[in-house]
Amino acid sequence: MKKRIVVAIDGPAGAGKSTIARRVAERLGFVYIDTGAMYRAVALKALRSGVDLGDAERLEQIARGARIAFEPGSSRVLLDGEDVTQAIRAPEISPAASRVSVFPGVRRAMVELQRQMGASESVVMEGRDIGSVVFPDAEVKIFLDADPAVRAARRIRELEEKGQKLDPAEVEREIRERDLRDSTRADSPLVRAPGAVVIDTTPMSIEQVEQAILNVIQERIIP
Ligand code: DC
């Protein structure tokens, strides 16, 4: 039987994690798991239910009760059976997901689910705490980073491609705020996990980052 492998990719918003992780998973035939989408789904459910984003207890109930799944073979996100792939990308969901993700009860529920998802299949899983908390024994750990201005510019372009027009200064401010919250929270902050290979994607193309990661995987897994 082939060994099951975990590739953990962490980093701040706009570092290129989703694009790169999806491509690497496709190249390797691994399952791609976007854990940010899971916190986004919890935030969406909380907002729809009118739950205060500071109410730890209610948020944990929401996180435990939410049925979050990825449609096999696509990157569609299902929340209680509904396709919320578009809805979780609305601009107001980004700060909301960052806010709900500070609560240990919410994190416990998501981490349990993430460990189940990576238990039996080889995965490329991306987020903030994959190499540090979810799979500290991952065979490959990557930390993707980039200059904050470049990360904001990438996010603006991504949103523009989806037809959303936003003030660039506002997007940069939102990203900085979110990074600060994500990296200073008490439970599972964004950190460079021990053993993670750090890649600064600022001057790199998507193809170059993909190749750099494939090289690391090859070095670590097929010595
Ligand atoms: O990757 P993203 O921008 O879709 O993530 C949205 C928020 O979810 C992010 O600001 C922090 C939180 N998150 C987290 O706390 N842990 C993860 N593993 C992934 C995301």
Coordinates of C-alpha atoms and ligand atoms in Angstrom, one line a residue:
M1 CA 0.0 0.0 0.0
K2 CA 1.3 3.5 -0.8
K3 CA 2.2 5.6 2.2
R4 CA -0.3 8.5 2.9
I5 CA 1.5 11.8 2.8
V6 CA 0.6 15.2 4.2
V7 CA 1.9 18.4 2.6
A8 CA 1.2 21.3 5.0
I9 CA 1.2 24.9 3.5
D10 CA 0.8 27.8 5.9
G11 CA 1.1 31.5 5.6
P12 CA -0.6 34.9 5.8
A13 CA -3.5 36.1 3.6
G14 CA -2.5 36.7 -0.1
A15 CA 0.8 34.8 0.0
G16 CA -0.6 32.6 -2.8
K17 CA -1.5 29.5 -0.7
S18 CA -4.7 28.5 -2.4
T19 CA -3.6 28.9 -6.0
I20 CA -0.3 27.1 -5.3
A21 CA -1.8 24.3 -3.0
R22 CA -4.4 23.5 -5.6
R23 CA -1.9 23.2 -8.4
V24 CA 0.5 21.1 -6.3
A25 CA -2.3 18.8 -5.3
E26 CA -3.3 18.4 -9.0
R27 CA 0.2 17.6 -10.0
L28 CA 0.6 14.9 -7.3
G29 CA -2.9 13.5 -7.5
F30 CA -3.4 14.4 -3.8
V31 CA -6.7 15.8 -2.3
Y32 CA -6.6 19.6 -1.9
I33 CA -8.0 21.0 1.4
D34 CA -8.5 24.7 2.0
T35 CA -9.0 25.1 5.7
G36 CA -9.6 28.8 5.5
A37 CA -12.8 27.9 3.6
M38 CA -13.9 25.9 6.7
Y39 CA -13.5 28.9 9.0
R40 CA -15.3 31.0 6.4
A41 CA -18.2 28.6 6.4
V42 CA -18.5 28.9 10.2
A43 CA -18.4 32.7 9.9
L44 CA -21.1 32.6 7.2
K45 CA -23.3 30.4 9.2
A46 CA -22.8 32.6 12.3
L47 CA -23.7 35.8 10.4
R48 CA -26.7 34.2 8.8
S49 CA -27.9 33.1 12.2
G50 CA -27.4 36.5 13.7
V51 CA -24.8 35.2 16.2
D52 CA -22.5 37.7 17.8
L53 CA -19.0 37.2 16.5
G54 CA -17.7 37.6 20.0
D55 CA -19.9 34.9 21.6
A56 CA -17.5 31.9 22.1
E57 CA -20.2 29.5 23.3
R58 CA -22.7 30.0 20.4
L59 CA -19.8 30.0 17.9
E60 CA -18.6 26.7 19.1
Q61 CA -22.1 25.3 18.8
I62 CA -22.3 26.6 15.3
A63 CA -18.9 25.1 14.4
R64 CA -19.8 21.7 15.9
G65 CA -23.2 21.7 14.2
A66 CA -22.1 22.8 10.8
R67 CA -21.7 20.1 8.2
I68 CA -18.8 21.3 6.2
A69 CA -17.5 19.3 3.3
F70 CA -15.6 19.6 0.0
E71 CA -17.4 18.1 -3.0
P72 CA -15.1 15.3 -4.2
G73 CA -13.3 16.1 -7.4
S74 CA -14.1 19.8 -7.3
S75 CA -13.2 22.6 -4.9
R76 CA -16.8 23.3 -4.1
V77 CA -17.5 24.0 -0.5
L78 CA -20.7 22.6 1.0
L79 CA -22.3 23.9 4.2
D80 CA -25.2 21.8 5.5
G81 CA -25.5 20.5 1.9
E82 CA -25.7 24.0 0.3
D83 CA -23.0 25.1 -2.2
V84 CA -21.4 28.2 -0.5
T85 CA -18.3 28.4 -2.7
Q86 CA -19.2 31.9 -3.8
A87 CA -20.9 33.1 -0.6
I88 CA -17.8 32.5 1.6
R89 CA -15.8 34.8 -0.7
A90 CA -17.9 37.9 0.0
P91 CA -15.6 40.7 1.3
E92 CA -17.3 40.8 4.7
I93 CA -16.5 37.1 5.3
S94 CA -12.7 37.5 5.5
P95 CA -12.6 39.6 8.7
A96 CA -15.5 37.5 10.1
A97 CA -13.6 34.2 9.5
S98 CA -10.5 35.7 11.2
R99 CA -12.7 36.7 14.2
V100 CA -14.4 33.4 14.7
S101 CA -11.1 31.5 14.3
V102 CA -9.7 33.0 17.6
F103 CA -12.0 30.8 19.7
P104 CA -10.5 27.5 20.9
G105 CA -13.9 25.7 20.7
V106 CA -14.3 26.7 17.1
R107 CA -10.7 25.6 16.3
R108 CA -11.1 22.3 18.1
A109 CA -14.1 21.4 15.9
M110 CA -12.3 22.4 12.7
V111 CA -9.1 20.7 13.6
E112 CA -11.0 17.4 14.3
L113 CA -12.6 17.6 10.9
Q114 CA -9.3 18.4 9.2
R115 CA -7.5 15.5 10.8
Q116 CA -10.3 13.2 9.6
M117 CA -10.0 14.6 6.1
G118 CA -6.2 13.9 6.1
A119 CA -6.4 10.5 7.9
S120 CA -6.6 8.1 5.0
E121 CA -5.7 10.0 1.9
S122 CA -2.6 12.0 0.8
V123 CA -3.5 15.7 1.1
V124 CA -2.2 19.1 0.4
M125 CA -3.7 21.1 3.2
E126 CA -3.3 24.9 3.5
G127 CA -4.1 27.3 6.3
R128 CA -2.4 29.0 9.3
D129 CA -1.7 26.1 11.7
I130 CA -1.5 23.0 9.6
G131 CA 2.2 22.3 10.1
S132 CA 2.2 23.5 13.7
V133 CA -1.1 22.1 15.1
V134 CA -3.2 20.0 12.7
F135 CA -0.4 17.8 11.3
P136 CA 2.8 18.5 13.3
D137 CA 4.2 15.3 11.8
A138 CA 3.5 16.3 8.2
E139 CA 6.1 14.9 5.8
V140 CA 6.4 18.3 4.1
K141 CA 5.9 21.7 5.7
I142 CA 6.0 24.9 3.7
F143 CA 5.6 28.5 4.9
L144 CA 4.6 30.9 2.1
D145 CA 5.2 34.6 2.7
A146 CA 5.2 37.8 0.6
D147 CA 5.6 41.5 1.1
P148 CA 2.3 42.9 2.5
A149 CA 1.9 45.4 -0.4
V150 CA 2.3 42.6 -2.9
R151 CA -0.2 40.4 -1.0
A152 CA -2.7 43.2 -1.0
A153 CA -2.2 43.8 -4.8
R154 CA -2.7 40.1 -5.5
R155 CA -5.9 40.1 -3.4
I156 CA -7.2 43.2 -5.2
R157 CA -6.5 41.6 -8.6
E158 CA -8.3 38.4 -7.5
L159 CA -11.4 40.3 -6.4
E160 CA -11.4 42.4 -9.6
E161 CA -11.3 39.2 -11.7
K162 CA -14.5 38.3 -9.8
G163 CA -16.0 41.7 -10.7
Q164 CA -15.6 43.1 -7.2
K165 CA -14.3 46.7 -7.1
L166 CA -12.7 47.7 -3.7
D167 CA -10.6 50.5 -2.5
P168 CA -6.9 49.3 -2.6
A169 CA -6.1 51.1 0.6
E170 CA -9.0 49.5 2.4
V171 CA -8.0 46.0 1.2
E172 CA -4.4 46.5 2.4
R173 CA -5.7 47.7 5.8
E174 CA -8.0 44.7 6.1
I175 CA -5.2 42.3 5.3
R176 CA -2.8 43.9 7.8
E177 CA -5.5 43.8 10.5
R178 CA -6.3 40.2 9.7
D179 CA -2.7 39.1 9.8
L180 CA -2.1 40.8 13.1
R181 CA -5.2 39.0 14.6
D182 CA -4.2 35.7 13.0
S183 CA -0.6 35.8 14.2
T184 CA -1.2 37.2 17.8
R185 CA -4.2 35.1 18.9
A186 CA -3.5 32.9 21.9
D187 CA -4.7 29.6 20.4
S188 CA -2.7 28.3 17.3
P189 CA -1.4 31.6 16.0
L190 CA 0.1 31.8 12.5
V191 CA 3.7 30.7 13.0
R192 CA 6.5 29.2 11.0
A193 CA 6.3 25.6 12.2
P194 CA 9.5 23.9 13.2
G195 CA 11.0 22.3 10.1
A196 CA 9.0 24.4 7.7
V197 CA 10.7 25.5 4.5
V198 CA 10.1 29.3 4.1
I199 CA 9.4 30.6 0.6
D200 CA 9.2 34.3 0.0
T201 CA 6.9 34.5 -3.0
T202 CA 7.3 38.3 -3.5
P203 CA 9.5 38.2 -6.7
M204 CA 8.2 34.8 -7.9
S205 CA 5.7 33.7 -10.5
I206 CA 3.1 31.0 -9.7
E207 CA 5.0 28.5 -11.8
Q208 CA 8.3 29.2 -9.9
V209 CA 6.6 28.8 -6.5
E210 CA 4.9 25.6 -7.6
Q211 CA 8.3 24.2 -8.9
A212 CA 10.0 25.2 -5.6
I213 CA 7.5 23.3 -3.6
L214 CA 7.6 20.2 -5.9
N215 CA 11.4 20.3 -5.4
V216 CA 11.0 20.3 -1.6
I217 CA 8.5 17.4 -1.8
Q218 CA 10.8 15.4 -4.0
E219 CA 13.8 16.0 -1.7
R220 CA 11.8 15.0 1.4
I221 CA 9.8 12.1 0.2
I222 CA 11.9 10.5 -2.5
P223 CA 15.4 10.8 -1.0
Ligands
DC1 O1 -7.1 31.5 4.2 P1 -8.3 32.4 4.3 O2 -8.0 33.8 4.1 O3 -9.5 31.9 3.6 O4 -8.7 32.2 5.9 C1 -9.7 33.0 6.5 C2 -9.5 33.1 8.0 O5 -9.6 31.8 8.6 C3 -8.1 33.6 8.4 O6 -8.0 35.0 8.4 C4 -7.8 33.0 9.7 C5 -8.6 31.7 9.7 N1 -7.9 30.5 9.5 C6 -7.3 29.9 10.6 O7 -7.4 30.5 11.7 N2 -6.7 28.7 10.6 C7 -6.5 28.1 9.4 N3 -5.9 26.9 9.3 C8 -7.1 28.7 8.2 C9 -7.7 29.9 8.3

